[in-house]
Short mmCIF file of C-alpha atoms in Angstrom, two decimals:
data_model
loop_
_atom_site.label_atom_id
_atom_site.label_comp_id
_atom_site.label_asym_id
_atom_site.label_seq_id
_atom_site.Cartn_x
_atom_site.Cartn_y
_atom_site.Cartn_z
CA UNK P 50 -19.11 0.11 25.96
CA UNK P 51 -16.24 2.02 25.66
CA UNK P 52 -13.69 -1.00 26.38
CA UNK P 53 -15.36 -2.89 24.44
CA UNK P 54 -14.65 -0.65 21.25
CA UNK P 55 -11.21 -0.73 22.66
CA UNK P 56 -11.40 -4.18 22.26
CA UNK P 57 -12.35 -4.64 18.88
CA UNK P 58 -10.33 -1.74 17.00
CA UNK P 59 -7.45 -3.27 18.99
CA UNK P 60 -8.37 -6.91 17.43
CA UNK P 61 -8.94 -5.02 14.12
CA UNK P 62 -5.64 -3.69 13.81
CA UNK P 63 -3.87 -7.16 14.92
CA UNK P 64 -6.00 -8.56 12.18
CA UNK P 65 -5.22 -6.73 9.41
CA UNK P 66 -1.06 -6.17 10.24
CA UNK P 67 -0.68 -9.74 10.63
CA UNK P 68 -3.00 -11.24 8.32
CA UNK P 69 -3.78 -8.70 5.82
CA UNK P 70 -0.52 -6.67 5.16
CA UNK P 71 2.66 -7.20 6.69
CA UNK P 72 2.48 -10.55 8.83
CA UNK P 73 1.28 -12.04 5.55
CA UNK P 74 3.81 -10.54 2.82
CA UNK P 75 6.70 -11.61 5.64
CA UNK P 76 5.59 -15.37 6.04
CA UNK P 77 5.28 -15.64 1.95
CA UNK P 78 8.36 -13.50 1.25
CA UNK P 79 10.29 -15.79 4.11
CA UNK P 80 8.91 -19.20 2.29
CA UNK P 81 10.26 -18.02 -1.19
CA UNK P 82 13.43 -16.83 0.42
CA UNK P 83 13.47 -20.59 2.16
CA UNK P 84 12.68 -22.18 -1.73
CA UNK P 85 15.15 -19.64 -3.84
CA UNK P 86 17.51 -18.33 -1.33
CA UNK P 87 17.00 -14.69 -1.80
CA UNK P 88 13.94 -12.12 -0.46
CA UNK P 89 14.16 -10.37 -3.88
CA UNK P 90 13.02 -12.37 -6.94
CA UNK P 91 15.76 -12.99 -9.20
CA UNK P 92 13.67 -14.19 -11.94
CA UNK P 93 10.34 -13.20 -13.40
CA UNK P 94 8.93 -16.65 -12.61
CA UNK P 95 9.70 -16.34 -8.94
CA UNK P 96 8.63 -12.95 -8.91
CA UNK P 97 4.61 -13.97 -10.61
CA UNK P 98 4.51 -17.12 -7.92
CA UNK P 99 4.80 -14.52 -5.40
CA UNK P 100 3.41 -11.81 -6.23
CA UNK P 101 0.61 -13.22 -6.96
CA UNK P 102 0.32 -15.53 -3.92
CA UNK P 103 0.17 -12.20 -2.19
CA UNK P 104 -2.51 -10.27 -4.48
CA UNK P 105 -4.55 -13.40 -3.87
CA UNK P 106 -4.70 -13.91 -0.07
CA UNK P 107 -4.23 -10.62 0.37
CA UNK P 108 -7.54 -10.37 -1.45
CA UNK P 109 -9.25 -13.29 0.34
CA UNK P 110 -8.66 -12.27 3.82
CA UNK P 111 -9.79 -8.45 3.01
CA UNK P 112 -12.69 -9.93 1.94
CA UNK P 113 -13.31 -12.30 5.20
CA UNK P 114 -12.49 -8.92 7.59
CA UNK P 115 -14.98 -7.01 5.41
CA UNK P 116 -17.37 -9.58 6.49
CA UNK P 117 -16.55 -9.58 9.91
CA UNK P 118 -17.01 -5.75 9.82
CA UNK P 119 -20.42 -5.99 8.07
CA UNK P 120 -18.97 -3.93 5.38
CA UNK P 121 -18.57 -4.91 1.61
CA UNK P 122 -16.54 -4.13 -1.08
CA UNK P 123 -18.06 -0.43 -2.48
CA UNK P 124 -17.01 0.78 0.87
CA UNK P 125 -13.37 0.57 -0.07
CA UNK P 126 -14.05 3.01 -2.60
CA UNK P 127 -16.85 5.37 -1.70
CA UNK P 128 -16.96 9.33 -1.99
CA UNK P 129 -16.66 11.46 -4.90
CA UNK P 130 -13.93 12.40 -6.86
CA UNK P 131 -14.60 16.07 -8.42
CA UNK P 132 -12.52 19.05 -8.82
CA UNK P 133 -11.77 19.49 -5.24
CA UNK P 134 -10.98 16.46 -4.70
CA UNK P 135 -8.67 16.21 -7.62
CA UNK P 136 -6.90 19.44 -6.84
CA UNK P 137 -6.43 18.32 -2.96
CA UNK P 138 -4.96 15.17 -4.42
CA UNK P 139 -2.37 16.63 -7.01
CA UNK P 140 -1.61 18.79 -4.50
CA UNK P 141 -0.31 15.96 -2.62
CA UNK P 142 1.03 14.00 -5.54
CA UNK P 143 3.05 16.91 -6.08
CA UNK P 144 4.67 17.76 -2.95
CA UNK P 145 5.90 13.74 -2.86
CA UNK P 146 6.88 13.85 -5.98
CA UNK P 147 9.28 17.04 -5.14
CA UNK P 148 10.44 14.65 -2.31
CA UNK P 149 11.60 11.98 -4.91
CA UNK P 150 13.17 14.18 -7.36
CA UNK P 151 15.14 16.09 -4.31
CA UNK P 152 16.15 12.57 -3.08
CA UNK P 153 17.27 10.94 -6.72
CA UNK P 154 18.59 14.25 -7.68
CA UNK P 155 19.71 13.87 -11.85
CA UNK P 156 19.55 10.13 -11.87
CA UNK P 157 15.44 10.50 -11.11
CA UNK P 158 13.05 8.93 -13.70
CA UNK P 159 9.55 7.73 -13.73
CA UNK P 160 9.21 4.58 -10.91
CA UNK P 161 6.70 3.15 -13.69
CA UNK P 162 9.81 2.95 -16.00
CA UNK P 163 12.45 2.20 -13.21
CA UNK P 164 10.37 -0.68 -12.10
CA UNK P 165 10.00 -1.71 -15.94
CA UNK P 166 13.76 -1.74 -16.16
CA UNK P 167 13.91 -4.65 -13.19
CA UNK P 168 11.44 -6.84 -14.72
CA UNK P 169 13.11 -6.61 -17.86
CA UNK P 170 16.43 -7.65 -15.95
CA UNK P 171 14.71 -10.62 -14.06
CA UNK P 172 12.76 -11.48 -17.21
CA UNK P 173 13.74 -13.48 -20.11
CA UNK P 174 11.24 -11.61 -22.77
CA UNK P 175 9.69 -8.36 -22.82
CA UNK P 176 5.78 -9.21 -23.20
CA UNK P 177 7.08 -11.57 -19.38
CA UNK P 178 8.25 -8.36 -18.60
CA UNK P 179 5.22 -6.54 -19.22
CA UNK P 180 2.97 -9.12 -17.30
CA UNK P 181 5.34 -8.68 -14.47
CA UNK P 182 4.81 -4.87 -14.65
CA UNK P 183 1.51 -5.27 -14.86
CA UNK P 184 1.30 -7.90 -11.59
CA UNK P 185 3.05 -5.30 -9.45
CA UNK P 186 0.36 -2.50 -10.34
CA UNK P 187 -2.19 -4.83 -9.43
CA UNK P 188 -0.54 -5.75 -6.27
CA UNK P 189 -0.53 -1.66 -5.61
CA UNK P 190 -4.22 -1.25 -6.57
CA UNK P 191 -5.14 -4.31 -4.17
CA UNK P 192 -2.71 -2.97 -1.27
CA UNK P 193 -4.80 0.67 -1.30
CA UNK P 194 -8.00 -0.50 -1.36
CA UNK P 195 -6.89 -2.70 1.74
CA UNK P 196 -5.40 0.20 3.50
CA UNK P 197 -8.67 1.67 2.47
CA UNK P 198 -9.91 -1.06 4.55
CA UNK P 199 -7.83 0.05 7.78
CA UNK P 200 -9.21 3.31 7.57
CA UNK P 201 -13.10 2.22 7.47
CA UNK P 202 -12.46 -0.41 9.73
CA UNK P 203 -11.06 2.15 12.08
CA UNK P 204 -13.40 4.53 11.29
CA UNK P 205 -16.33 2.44 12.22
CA UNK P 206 -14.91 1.17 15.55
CA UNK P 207 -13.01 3.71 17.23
CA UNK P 208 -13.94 7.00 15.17
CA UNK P 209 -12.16 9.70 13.22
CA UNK P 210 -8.80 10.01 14.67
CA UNK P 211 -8.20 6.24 14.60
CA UNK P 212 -9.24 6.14 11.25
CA UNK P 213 -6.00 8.39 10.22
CA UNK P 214 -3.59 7.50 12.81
CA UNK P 215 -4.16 3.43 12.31
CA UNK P 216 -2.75 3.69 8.48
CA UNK P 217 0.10 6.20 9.28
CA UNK P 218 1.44 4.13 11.56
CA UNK P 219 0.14 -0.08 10.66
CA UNK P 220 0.99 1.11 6.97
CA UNK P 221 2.91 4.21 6.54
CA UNK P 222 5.91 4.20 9.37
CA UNK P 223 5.77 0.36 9.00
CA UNK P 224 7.52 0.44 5.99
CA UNK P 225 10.59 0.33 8.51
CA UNK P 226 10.50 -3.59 8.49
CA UNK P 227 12.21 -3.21 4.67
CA UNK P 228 14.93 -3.66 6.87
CA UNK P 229 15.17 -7.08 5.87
CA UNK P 230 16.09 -5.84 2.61
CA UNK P 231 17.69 -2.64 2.46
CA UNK P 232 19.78 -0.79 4.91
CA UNK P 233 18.36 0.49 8.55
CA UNK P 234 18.82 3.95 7.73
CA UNK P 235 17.12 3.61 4.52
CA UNK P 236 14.41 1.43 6.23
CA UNK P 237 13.82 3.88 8.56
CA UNK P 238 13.86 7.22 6.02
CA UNK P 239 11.43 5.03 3.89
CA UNK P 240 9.14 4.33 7.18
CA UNK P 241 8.84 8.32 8.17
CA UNK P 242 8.35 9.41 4.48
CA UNK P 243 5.58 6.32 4.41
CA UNK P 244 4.00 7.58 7.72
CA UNK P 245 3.92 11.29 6.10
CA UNK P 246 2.41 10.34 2.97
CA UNK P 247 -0.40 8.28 4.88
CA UNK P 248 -0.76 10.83 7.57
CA UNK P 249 -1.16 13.70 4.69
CA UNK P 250 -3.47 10.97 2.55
CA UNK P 251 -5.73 9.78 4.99
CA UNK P 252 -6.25 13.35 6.72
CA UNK P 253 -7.35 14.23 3.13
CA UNK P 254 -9.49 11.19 2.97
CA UNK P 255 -11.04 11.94 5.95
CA UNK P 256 -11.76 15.90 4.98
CA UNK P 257 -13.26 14.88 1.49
CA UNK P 258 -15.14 11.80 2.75
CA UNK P 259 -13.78 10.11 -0.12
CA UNK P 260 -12.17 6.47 -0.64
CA UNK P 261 -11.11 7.58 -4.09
CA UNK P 262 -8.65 10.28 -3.11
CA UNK P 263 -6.21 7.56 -1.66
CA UNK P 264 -6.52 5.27 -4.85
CA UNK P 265 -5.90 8.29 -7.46
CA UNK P 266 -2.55 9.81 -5.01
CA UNK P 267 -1.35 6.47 -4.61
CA UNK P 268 -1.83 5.23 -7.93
CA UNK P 269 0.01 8.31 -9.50
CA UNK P 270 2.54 8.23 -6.84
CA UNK P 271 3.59 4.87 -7.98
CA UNK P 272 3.48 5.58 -11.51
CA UNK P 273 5.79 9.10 -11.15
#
């Protein structure tokens, strides 16, 4: 019984790096690069077709493994979200957020407005600009509720400590493969402050019982 759990929160994990998360942002980012030439969009065009191809099967095969799992969709999100919850989560928010402004140092703004600043660059109008912004946030809200997914998926199969070591490491120190964009040392600083901020998030998940804590650190993470 035992091996077979093995079994299946080994086949879980395969399924959702390759097909849910990274194999499948890879294979779409390496198409685009094979059609424009470049892994980072250079206009806001490019940038919609793929983001967007993402969001959507992305979506679609989250909702096929949620199937297989015999889970649905309020189970990304379940849990409360009180005054605990929200104080465990600033808490957190915080501490990152004193990581960013140490790193940037005097040149640090809002990511919200630095991210606003490239799709203005790769856009030729601000309200394309705007639905650009506004693609990536989706893209953000549909990549936490799937990491959400990792963590129940885990959780059901192989237990508690799966359940937080599966996203630090699948999601959080696997930001290392941004190698193929930026350098290796910043690939792998990015990767070990990923696998923190998962470790730390998904611990706090797991204390709380609640989905929502995730969502609301990520969210504001991505917006500060």
């Amino acid at each position: 019984m035992l091996r077979e759990k093995t079994k299946q929160l080994t086949l879980f994990a395969l399924v959702w790096f390759i097909f849910i998360n990274w194999g499948l942002e890879i294979v779409i980012g390496m198409a685009f690069k094979g059609a424009t030439g470049s892994w980072i969009s250079k206009t806001a065009y490019v940038y919609l077709a793929k983001v967007w191809t993402i969001n959507l099967l992305k979506l679609l095969a989250g909702i096929l493994t949620l199937k297989w799992l015999g889970l649905n969709f309020r189970d990304l999100t379940s849990g409360k979200f009180g005054r605990k919850e929200f104080v465990y989560s600033t808490a957190v928010v915080l501490l990152f957020l004193a990581v960013e402004i140490a790193y940037f140092g005097g040149s640090y703004s809002f990511q919200i407005i630095r991210e606003f600043h490239y799709h203005l660059r790769i856009s030729p109008n601000e309200w394309l600009a705007v639905l650009s912004l506004a693609s990536e946030y989706v893209y953000y809200v549909i990549e936490i509720l799937m990491v959400n997914l990792l963590y129940v998926g885990a959780l059901k199969l192989g237990g508690k400590r799966p359940a937080v070591l599966l996203p630090t490491f699948l999601w959080g120190f696997a930001h290392v493969l941004n190698i193929i964009i930026v350098p290796p040392i910043q690939a792998f600083l990015l990767g070990v402050y990923m696998m923190l901020f998962a470790l730390l998030t998904y611990g706090l998940a797991l204390k709380t019982r609640s989905l929502k804590v995730p969502i609301f650190i990520w969210l504001v993470t991505m917006a500060l």
